[in-house]
Every structure is written in C-alpha cells, then in structure tokens.
Amino acid sequence: MLEAERKQGQFPLLEMSHLLYGGKDYFDKFLERQSFFDNHPLFKVNHNFYNMSRQDQILLNAERTVEALKKLSLADPNYYTPNVLCPQGIFISTVHFAMVIPAFQVLASDEQISKWMTLLKNLNAFGCYAQTELGHGSDVQNLQTVAVFDKQTSEFVIHTPNIEATKFWPGELGLYCEFALVFAQLQVDGKGYGVHPFWIRIRDKETHKPLSGIEIGDIGPKMGYSVKDNGFMSFDHFRAPLDSLLNRYIKVSRDGKVERQGNPKVGYGSMMYMRNILCDQYTKFGGRALTIAVRYSLYRKQFKDDNKQEIRILDYQCQQQKLFPLLAEFYACVFGSVKIKELVNDNFNRISQQNDFSLLGLTHAVLSGAKANYTYFVANCAEWCRLSCGGHGFAHYSGLPVIFFEMSPNITLEGENTILNLQLARYLLKQLQHVVSKPNAVPEFFKFLSLETAKVDDVTTLDNLITLLGLNCSILTKYAAQKLMSHTDMKESWDTKAGIALAKAASTFIPYFNMLCFLDTINNKAKETKEILTVLARIYGITMLLNNMQGLLLKNQINSQQIQTLQDTRESLYPIIRLNALSLVEAQGLSDNSLQSLIAPKDGDVYQNMYNFASKENSLNKQQVHNGINYIQKMREVNAKL
C-alpha cells in the first residue's frame, strides 16, 4: 500500500536524511547504531512491557544498558542518539554522562579532573547531579542544603536543615549512583558564598548502602520516566573532605581562606549541555510521532467517495491540518537545533579551554528559549499525533502514548519553561537597550529589535515571513518593556505586573530564530531538496504568525486581507506536502523497531498486527479464566444484601 506513496516523493530521500542528521557521517552513524538495536534480541520492542511491574521494567532497562555498553561508547557526547532508539526507557547512565561529566569539565580544577575524569568515564565513579530540592527547583540561588566549613578538621559539613532542603528528583540517585554532585550553600566563618557543587561519595563502595548520615531512596512512580530512578537524599551533618568542593572558580584553604576567580555564572555550563541535548536529540521524538501518524493515516481508510472507494484519512483536509503544520515545525526545530548545537559547543569550548565567557549570555538566552519551545513542541506534537490516530492512538501498541509520557517531563526538568522564557525576556530587554546605546554590540540574531514597522506586498514569501516574525517579537518586547517601566519598583513590576507580557514576547523569538536557520539550510545546504523545504518553511512561518500575531495587530502591521491570504496560502500548500508526506517522515530512516508501533509498520497488515498482539502476546490473556473473576461473584453477593 505504501510503495506507491514512496514513489511519488519529489525529492532525493538521502539528501534530506543528511540534512536532518547534520551530514552523511552522522546519518551513517545513526543507521549503524539503529542496526545494533534492531538486531539485538534484548532490544526488540516488547509491547507487553506495559503489563510489567515498575521493578521489572527497571531491571530490564539495567540489563539493556549493560548490553549497550558492550557496543556503544556511552561516554561519547554524540552517543545520545541511542536514547531515541532504545525501546521503552532511557539508559541508566544518561545523567552521569550528560550532566555530571560536563559539570566536572567546567567546574573542577585541573587536579580534580586528573584525579576523577578517567574514573567517571569508565563508571568507576558513577554519579548523579543533585541540585533540585523538595522546596526549590528553578530558584537555584535559594537552595537550602548547606556546606559549612569546619576549620578544625578542614572539612565541609553537609546538612539538610529542613524537609524543604531534601534533594528531590535527581535521576540515577534513587538506586544506582555511588557519588553525587551536591549543590549547597557554602558557608565559611558564618559568611555565605552562594551555591557551589561538592563531589561526595554517598554509598559504601562494598555494600552500596547509604553512608552514615545520608538517607537515600526512590521518589516513586511518575508521569513518564518509569525506568529512571529519580531519588531523594538528605544529610545529617555529613562530613566531606576539603577537595570535595569543585574548585576551579572558588577555593577554600585549609585555614578557611576563600578565594574566588573567574565568572561565577560558569555553573550554567553543564545545565546548558543538558538543555542542548533536549533540543538536539529529544526533538527527534516529534519526528517519530509524526512518522507513526502519517503512516497510519495512509493505512487507515474511513467513509467512501462517490466511486464507493474508501478514503485514506490523510486525504482529508482536516487531517492534513492536524499533521502538516507539525511536520513543518519538526523540520524547523531540527534545523534550529543544529545552529544551537554549534553555539553551545563553541561557548563550552571557549569557557573550558580559554576561560572566555563572551558567548555565555547569548548562548544562555537562545538555549533557554529553544528548550522551552522545542520541549513543548514535542509533547504537543505527540498529543496531536495520538489524537489524529483515533482510538488506536490511545493504545500503548501505537507507540504514541510513550512519546507523550516520556517527553512531557522535559517541559519542566532542566529549567521550567515559563522561567526559561523569562530568562530569554531579560536578554531581549538588554539587547533592546543596546539597539539604541550600542548598536554594534547587538548579536546578529537580535538586530530585528530595531524594527518599528514593515511594509510588505506579499506576506507569504520566506523573507517577508521572517521580517514579520521579527517585527512581531520586536513590538511585543517593546510593549513588555513599557509595562515593566511603568512601575517604580522594578522587582515587583517584573513579578506581578509585566510577567505575562515578558513571557509572551520571549515565546515569539524562537519562531523567528528557527526561520533564520531554515532559510540558511535552504540557501546554503540544500540542493535538490530546496523546493520542498521552501514549502515546509512557508507553512511553518505562516503557522507561527497565525498562532501569534498579537504584536503585529497591536501596531496595525497586518490587516484582515493579509491574514486571509496567510490562511489560504497555507491550505494551498498542503497538496504538495500530501504528495511528499511519507517521504518527509521516512527521511529520518527510522526502522519499525525504533518506531515501536504496531499501527505504522513500513509494510504489512496493520490490523493483523494489532490483533496478534491482543490475542497472542498480551500477558493478561495467558490465563483463559483470570483470577479476578472471583471478585465478580463477591460483588454479586454484596449486591444481593443491599
């Protein structure tokens, strides 16, 4: 059924695959890793997984991590692709490699790196990133765990002063890690020096039991991340050695002398690294959901046309409206993430190798907005793909609920999205000031803030869509600035008067940024894919404007006729995407095992797949008569007495 759809694609599939993965080498590496998962019996998708207990799910994931280690270099910063491929859960070591090691590279001294890095990479020092507390998450500066320096012993006394200060949510803490990078308020001679990281052994090397003075456990079931042992930890005057403080930027001598050096904001470095992974790798889960939804929409037929032939649901305009704007947004986010990855790596290398912080502010701002935008996109995309698949989308065997459950937590973790948008808003305001006072200092991505008005004849061209998206953000940023400045108490104004306007302005920046990256891909990287990418880019830009054009409306920069033109143009582009829809999702190169879906195989009988699982693989049906039937009789007995 799908072969005819594949033949009508109007672009070379391989070129598109290379663009989506950042080049031929990256795509080939992806296929190599995918082949490992496809051919290893332990990684074959088990649709009965969701009938298993959480304990059994966790143990299966641990076994899979060991097998992956035999083949894959999990210490390689590019390894994270397997998390997109690995069925039903992410590896045990994700936090260790994605957060702990990058934090060491930025925050530890050369001596500490020499002592620990090899042990970290070979897992002989296996750790978690213990920052978030029960009472404080995004508000890092007000964490309550304390590290009090004891001059008599030259040790730090780590203590949890109250329930709110309990470390809560760190992955790999509940069951596995032996060490923890604990963020605590440093106090020396009664003076506070802010929050700093301490590398502490928390479990016994031989027994794996928590050390005396430390309480540890798993926090319990969550929405998503069922195999991840998010944990809690509290300290009762636990003593840590002097060199437990990662001391590249702050040192405490044996007699209690405190010496600072470098930029105190360097702690953002490791968090940026994880946020980059969320943008770069986890965005691809949106593509996985779209592959399932598009394929199923081609298999599924409902109602008949005038010739008494059933119609594929992807031929309905309303189904196209559900999926095609999301498909365009997926491509936009992927191309945006490529630029963000370059920016993050450049910033990380400058800080760690040259002590150069010149890109820190720009990187933090763009990455904050992108993390907020991309993680919301993936969860929203998974939900709409599930809805587009009707009743079967609700079933775990569709492969869609797991994407929604596993990706939704990313909206909150590693920076709650509203907070991140407000951090981007702060940078927008700063650049808005520079537009007037220091125009040459404004980064290229933010020069649009000088826009006051724009007259465009055709609102649907790529260049004009970019101009309008930039103008929209510029107007909303200036509107937010006016609201903020209209009150004398700036802190109160930020918190209670202008917050909504600030977050709104920030939320419109990433669509503009994505369009710049989309256009750059079309102009400088695409060859025979230029035409179809241009169609996708236009659909994306139009959708972003139609979803949020408040700034343009505030200043009468768009009229009703232009809005109608945007709507009509988007609909006129859908037939082109319809011809290419299957090729656009299959350019990702995802195997059936990676999709983890019975409703969207590359070839085969969808309905037979679903029936086979229900009748032959569903463990709940192993007993011909289930034990629960006894309770039906008890219910009858209770009812008879009423």
PDB file of C-alpha atoms in Angstrom, residues 20 279 283-284 286-287 290 321-337 370 372-381 384 507 510-511 514-515 518 533 535-544 547 570 577:
ATOM      1  CA  LEU A  20      18.161  16.102   9.201  1.00  0.00           C
ATOM      2  CA  CYS A 279      16.888  20.406  21.841  1.00  0.00           C
ATOM      3  CA  THR A 283      13.281  16.908  19.366  1.00  0.00           C
ATOM      4  CA  LYS A 284      13.537  13.828  17.163  1.00  0.00           C
ATOM      5  CA  GLY A 286       8.460  14.588  17.481  1.00  0.00           C
ATOM      6  CA  GLY A 287       9.594  13.122  14.178  1.00  0.00           C
ATOM      7  CA  LEU A 290       4.826  12.122  13.011  1.00  0.00           C
ATOM      8  CA  GLN A 321      -4.313  20.462   9.184  1.00  0.00           C
ATOM      9  CA  LYS A 322      -3.545  18.356  12.252  1.00  0.00           C
ATOM     10  CA  LEU A 323      -0.299  16.930  10.908  1.00  0.00           C
ATOM     11  CA  PHE A 324       1.293  19.098   8.205  1.00  0.00           C
ATOM     12  CA  PRO A 325       1.982  22.231  10.305  1.00  0.00           C
ATOM     13  CA  LEU A 326       3.564  19.943  12.926  1.00  0.00           C
ATOM     14  CA  LEU A 327       5.675  18.299  10.230  1.00  0.00           C
ATOM     15  CA  ALA A 328       6.886  21.727   9.116  1.00  0.00           C
ATOM     16  CA  GLU A 329       7.617  22.683  12.732  1.00  0.00           C
ATOM     17  CA  PHE A 330       9.594  19.482  13.243  1.00  0.00           C
ATOM     18  CA  TYR A 331      11.880  20.374  10.353  1.00  0.00           C
ATOM     19  CA  ALA A 332      12.211  23.942  11.662  1.00  0.00           C
ATOM     20  CA  CYS A 333      13.200  22.748  15.133  1.00  0.00           C
ATOM     21  CA  VAL A 334      15.726  20.259  13.750  1.00  0.00           C
ATOM     22  CA  PHE A 335      17.433  22.932  11.648  1.00  0.00           C
ATOM     23  CA  GLY A 336      17.310  25.348  14.584  1.00  0.00           C
ATOM     24  CA  SER A 337      18.857  22.731  16.877  1.00  0.00           C
ATOM     25  CA  ALA A 370      14.785  26.940  22.444  1.00  0.00           C
ATOM     26  CA  ALA A 372      11.116  25.999  26.239  1.00  0.00           C
ATOM     27  CA  ASN A 373       9.890  25.998  22.638  1.00  0.00           C
ATOM     28  CA  TYR A 374      11.201  22.613  21.488  1.00  0.00           C
ATOM     29  CA  THR A 375      10.181  20.559  24.517  1.00  0.00           C
ATOM     30  CA  TYR A 376       6.654  21.963  24.337  1.00  0.00           C
ATOM     31  CA  PHE A 377       6.564  21.240  20.613  1.00  0.00           C
ATOM     32  CA  VAL A 378       7.490  17.571  21.095  1.00  0.00           C
ATOM     33  CA  ALA A 379       4.835  16.952  23.782  1.00  0.00           C
ATOM     34  CA  ASN A 380       2.209  18.864  21.800  1.00  0.00           C
ATOM     35  CA  CYS A 381       3.190  17.046  18.609  1.00  0.00           C
ATOM     36  CA  TRP A 384      -1.872  15.726  18.287  1.00  0.00           C
ATOM     37  CA  SER A 507       7.856  32.987  23.185  1.00  0.00           C
ATOM     38  CA  ILE A 510      12.321  31.135  18.645  1.00  0.00           C
ATOM     39  CA  PRO A 511       9.920  31.001  15.648  1.00  0.00           C
ATOM     40  CA  ASN A 514      14.015  28.886  13.537  1.00  0.00           C
ATOM     41  CA  MET A 515      13.027  30.625  10.307  1.00  0.00           C
ATOM     42  CA  PHE A 518      15.501  27.166   7.987  1.00  0.00           C
ATOM     43  CA  LEU A 533      11.949  22.639   2.072  1.00  0.00           C
ATOM     44  CA  VAL A 535       7.165  24.770   1.015  1.00  0.00           C
ATOM     45  CA  LEU A 536       7.695  23.454   4.547  1.00  0.00           C
ATOM     46  CA  ALA A 537       9.353  26.703   5.637  1.00  0.00           C
ATOM     47  CA  ARG A 538       6.437  28.761   4.301  1.00  0.00           C
ATOM     48  CA  ILE A 539       3.926  26.547   6.119  1.00  0.00           C
ATOM     49  CA  TYR A 540       5.958  26.903   9.325  1.00  0.00           C
ATOM     50  CA  GLY A 541       6.306  30.678   9.082  1.00  0.00           C
ATOM     51  CA  ILE A 542       2.627  31.153   8.232  1.00  0.00           C
ATOM     52  CA  THR A 543       1.564  28.871  11.088  1.00  0.00           C
ATOM     53  CA  MET A 544       3.727  30.707  13.593  1.00  0.00           C
ATOM     54  CA  ASN A 547      -0.760  31.254  16.043  1.00  0.00           C
ATOM     55  CA  ARG A 570      -1.107  27.561   3.794  1.00  0.00           C
ATOM     56  CA  ILE A 577       3.039  18.093   1.278  1.00  0.00           C
TER      57      ILE A 577
END
